[in-house]
Amino acid sequence: MDPILTGLLKPKSIAIIGASTNPTKIGYKVVLNLIESQYKGGIYPVNPSATEILGLKCYPTVNDIPYVVDAAVITVPAKGVLEVTKQCGEKGVKGLIIITSGFGEVGDVELEREIVRVAKSYGMRVLGPNIVGTLSNSDHMNASFAPFLPLPGKASLVSQSGALLIAMDAATYTRRVGFDKMISIGNMSDVDFAELIRYLSEDPDTSCITLYVEGLHDGREFINAARACKKPIIMLKAGVSEHGAAAAASHTGSLAGAAKVYSAAIEQAGITQATDLNDLFDSTLALSLQPTMKGDNLLILTNGGGVGVLATDAAEKYGLPLKFAPPEVQEEMKKHMPDFGSAKNPVDMTGMAGNDWYYETTKSAFAHPWVDGLVVLYCQTAITNPAEIAEAIHRGIKDAGVTDKPVTISFVGGEECDNAMEWLVERGLPAYNAPDLAVKSIINLRKQQQISEINNNGSYNPGKIDSEKARAIIAVARKAGRDALTEIEAKQVFKCYGLPVTATDLATSEEEAVELAEKIGFPIVMKIVSADILHKSDAGGVKVNIKNTDQVREAYRTILENARNYKPDALIEGVAVQEMAPWATEVIIGSINDKTFGPTVMFGLGGIFVEVLKDVVFRVAPISVEEAMRMQNEIRSAAILDGTRGELPRDKAALAKALAAYAYMVDDLKDEVAESDANPVILYETGKGVKVVDARIILTKK
Ligand code: COA
């Protein structure tokens, strides 16, 4: 691990600059917190007008401390931080934990940058500014003004919001979800999420990383760090309202919102996405305490039919429908229930189930090779004691002798159930007060396993491409002062990256149009070519199914006339003569250049699916062919691609290749292409490929 970052996050000694004798001040509270958390390293308060704070010797400046100082917590007002940073640099401090507010978040980005620049010139790292500080149970360190260390546990939290960190800190006790570290990251002027993911991935006291994210500076670095992380990551993203859609020039641009692109990136990064704060806690509990679920066979044990049904519904809802247990599992279960119980799945031991039955069924179910994950449900009854049932379940799990499968538990009842669940959680068994939460959490563990099996890093080999030619085509358009390519140019660019486009050429006279039509072969399509007319159909600038030379001549004249009437001052280059691709399933591929994640591709079915249902998915480019296949399976109308109502399955393999090639192209041309569409792309039956029928490229502003 990087010794400087370790000095910042796991310091052996801490100076508090701006420490105060005034108990209402943050500088006092940090000193008190370090003492109360029983921090074992040196604690050195710094304040020019005090000699002692909370019984500790106080120094006028950091340079007066006669010992090595690893980290400095800074609690002086913003205007004094730069000077203090220099003093820390001279002292040889490794890292600054800048609690002070009043920098980038209120518009003073310059001062923040200057502090980081000075810090780095001395080889120091900066956490913050505008943070609560950092807390660590394993280091007995509360270097923050949060009231106390969190309930000890194996998860570690990184939060962009200080207030939320404090709230979560207190909630760890009521929610019974334990954390080892809680790191406030604030303005992320230097140390960011990506770096902390890499750090916590190596941290022996962290088993799961929990993130609260408002925004990222470098989306790609974040994805790379998350992909490389060996531990589960769960993230709550705040501020997902749509933005910028109205100003988009392409179809894809109008469909892409911050939320969709973030969701795509989170998915690609292999991160579990929490829906809200409750979900963040619930998912953290299971991900931090239990191993992942290696297969799809989920077994549910219950003493109540109702909670069993709720759990069954939840399994379906969260994507892992229950299967009937095989006969040998059922036989085993039947040994520990009355005749009127059900051993199928959920295994309903009925309200008569007592400690012994819970013990026996839990043990044999958990040990059975068919079972990949177990959910144990319990409803409080008059003939049982929740504490004893909890003990029986715990013993059953232990005696099964299995450690690589997950189990989650739900007790539904009163205070005794809550106490029993607390007891279970303390023993590493995640327990929830609702059956659907136990099911959702174990399914998260299944998804986490699936994520880790996906080879996210598989790349696409584009074969022969002609990047230079593509750039030359773009240069011509730029030279002409255009910010969009014509359809013909866009198709030529697509072709440079191996995308199958319909044969298209430009005719500037009737004669030329006839020649081209004969060369391409009838039927053909003819379209107006003008950078000033983007919506060609609206302008009457498109004629399809042209079958002979007479029709070519007539279409040529009509198209030009319509275009002139539509926009008299439009600069018209001519008429495109195109191969008419036979119609099949219409899909759309497109791209945007997202401000956080860079080039991002979109895929969806065409027509009403995209117009009305907005049934599209996104991925940050480039992507592998496997990832492109997953995109196709992810849209809501995915079944259409597999053939419905007697239609043959579509050529998903060819489409996956085209999607990967497209993503490769927009990534390669990220400095040139702002937005693009291949719309429609015609998708034929298996073995017959795809054809890009129309193309649009909007250039970046230079
Ligand atoms: N070296 C050492 N001590 C210094 C100093 C320096 N260069 N400059 C000032 N101090 C001392 C002050 O004398 C004072 O000590 P005192 O109580 O003995 O007089 C102490 O540092 C604090 O300075 P003060 O001016 O009293 O400020 P404050 O305590 O009212 O506020 C901050 C300081 C940093 C807490 C405040 O500016 C701030 O940023 N608050 C917001 C913090 C926050 O919310 N963070 C984000 C959470 S999400």
Coordinates of N, CA and C and ligand atoms in Angstrom, one line a residue, residues 17-22 25-27 46-50 59-61 74-80 83-84 87 99-102 130-132 145 161-163 184, ligand 1:
I17 N -4.8 21.0 14.0 CA -4.4 22.4 13.8 C -5.7 23.2 13.8
G18 N -5.8 24.0 14.9 CA -7.0 24.7 15.1 C -7.7 24.1 16.3
A19 N -7.0 23.3 17.1 CA -7.5 22.7 18.3 C -8.0 23.8 19.2
S20 N -9.0 23.6 20.0 CA -9.5 24.7 20.8 C -9.8 24.2 22.2
T21 N -9.8 25.1 23.2 CA -10.2 24.8 24.5 C -11.7 25.0 24.7
N22 N -12.3 25.6 23.7 CA -13.8 25.9 23.7 C -14.6 24.7 23.3
K25 N -16.4 24.2 19.9 CA -15.8 24.3 18.6 C -15.4 22.9 18.0
I26 N -15.3 22.8 16.7 CA -15.0 21.6 16.1 C -13.5 21.2 16.5
G27 N -12.6 22.2 16.6 CA -11.3 21.9 16.9 C -11.1 21.3 18.3
V46 N -2.7 21.8 18.2 CA -1.9 23.0 17.8 C -2.8 24.2 17.9
N47 N -2.4 25.2 18.6 CA -3.1 26.5 18.8 C -2.1 27.5 19.4
P48 N -1.9 28.6 18.8 CA -0.9 29.5 19.3 C -1.3 30.1 20.7
S49 N -2.6 30.1 21.1 CA -2.9 30.8 22.3 C -3.3 29.8 23.4
A50 N -3.0 28.6 23.3 CA -3.3 27.6 24.4 C -2.1 26.8 24.7
Y59 N 0.7 22.9 21.1 CA 1.9 23.5 20.4 C 1.5 24.8 19.6
P60 N 2.3 25.8 19.6 CA 1.9 27.0 18.8 C 1.8 26.8 17.3
T61 N 2.7 26.0 16.8 CA 2.6 25.6 15.4 C 2.9 24.1 15.2
I74 N -7.2 19.6 10.0 CA -7.2 21.1 9.9 C -8.6 21.6 10.2
T75 N -8.6 22.4 11.3 CA -9.9 23.0 11.7 C -9.8 24.5 11.9
V76 N -8.9 25.1 11.1 CA -8.8 26.6 11.1 C -9.7 27.1 10.0
P77 N -10.1 28.4 10.1 CA -11.0 28.9 9.0 C -10.3 28.9 7.7
A78 N -11.0 29.0 6.6 CA -10.5 28.8 5.2 C -9.3 29.7 4.9
K79 N -9.4 30.9 5.3 CA -8.3 31.9 4.9 C -7.0 31.5 5.5
G80 N -7.0 30.6 6.6 CA -5.7 30.3 7.2 C -5.2 28.9 6.7
E83 N -1.6 28.7 4.6 CA -0.4 28.9 5.4 C -0.1 27.6 6.3
V84 N -1.2 27.1 6.8 CA -1.1 25.8 7.6 C -0.6 24.7 6.8
Q87 N 3.1 25.0 6.4 CA 3.8 24.6 7.7 C 3.8 23.1 7.8
I99 N -11.0 19.6 7.4 CA -12.4 19.7 7.7 C -13.0 21.0 7.2
T100 N -12.2 22.0 7.2 CA -12.7 23.4 6.9 C -13.6 23.4 5.6
S101 N -14.6 24.2 5.7 CA -15.5 24.5 4.5 C -15.1 25.8 3.9
G102 N -15.7 26.2 2.8 CA -15.5 27.5 2.2 C -14.6 27.5 1.0
N130 N -13.8 20.4 3.3 CA -15.2 20.3 3.5 C -15.7 18.9 3.9
I131 N -15.0 18.4 4.9 CA -15.4 17.0 5.3 C -15.6 17.0 6.9
V132 N -16.1 15.8 7.3 CA -16.3 15.6 8.7 C -15.0 15.0 9.3
F145 N -15.4 15.2 13.6 CA -16.4 15.7 14.6 C -17.7 15.0 14.5
S161 N -21.0 13.2 1.2 CA -21.7 14.1 2.1 C -21.3 13.8 3.6
G162 N -20.8 14.9 4.2 CA -20.4 14.8 5.6 C -21.6 14.6 6.5
A163 N -22.7 15.3 6.2 CA -23.9 15.2 7.1 C -24.4 13.8 7.0
S184 N -14.9 10.5 5.1 CA -15.6 11.7 4.5 C -14.7 12.2 3.4
Ligands
COA1 N1 -3.0 27.6 13.8 C1 -3.5 27.1 14.9 N2 -4.7 27.5 15.4 C2 -5.3 28.4 14.7 C3 -4.8 29.0 13.6 C4 -3.6 28.5 13.1 N3 -3.0 29.0 12.0 N4 -5.7 29.9 13.1 C5 -6.7 29.9 14.0 N5 -6.5 29.0 14.9 C6 -7.4 28.6 16.1 C7 -8.3 29.7 16.5 O1 -7.7 30.7 17.4 C8 -9.4 29.0 17.2 O2 -9.0 28.6 18.5 P1 -9.6 29.3 19.8 O3 -10.9 28.7 20.0 O4 -8.6 28.9 20.9 O5 -9.6 30.8 19.5 C9 -9.4 27.7 16.4 O6 -8.3 27.6 15.6 C10 -10.6 27.7 15.4 O7 -10.7 28.9 14.7 P2 -12.0 29.8 14.8 O8 -11.6 31.1 14.1 O9 -12.5 29.9 16.2 O10 -13.0 29.0 13.8 P3 -14.2 28.1 14.2 O11 -13.9 27.0 15.1 O12 -15.4 28.9 14.5 O13 -14.4 27.5 12.7 C11 -14.0 25.8 11.1 C12 -13.4 26.8 12.0 C13 -12.9 25.2 10.3 C14 -14.8 24.8 11.9 C15 -15.0 26.6 10.2 O14 -14.3 27.6 9.5 C16 -15.6 25.6 9.2 O15 -15.2 25.5 8.1 N6 -16.8 25.0 9.5 C17 -17.5 24.1 8.7 C18 -16.9 22.7 8.9 C19 -17.8 21.7 8.2 O16 -19.0 21.8 8.3 N7 -17.2 20.8 7.4 C20 -17.9 20.0 6.5 C21 -18.7 18.9 7.1 S1 -19.7 18.2 6.0

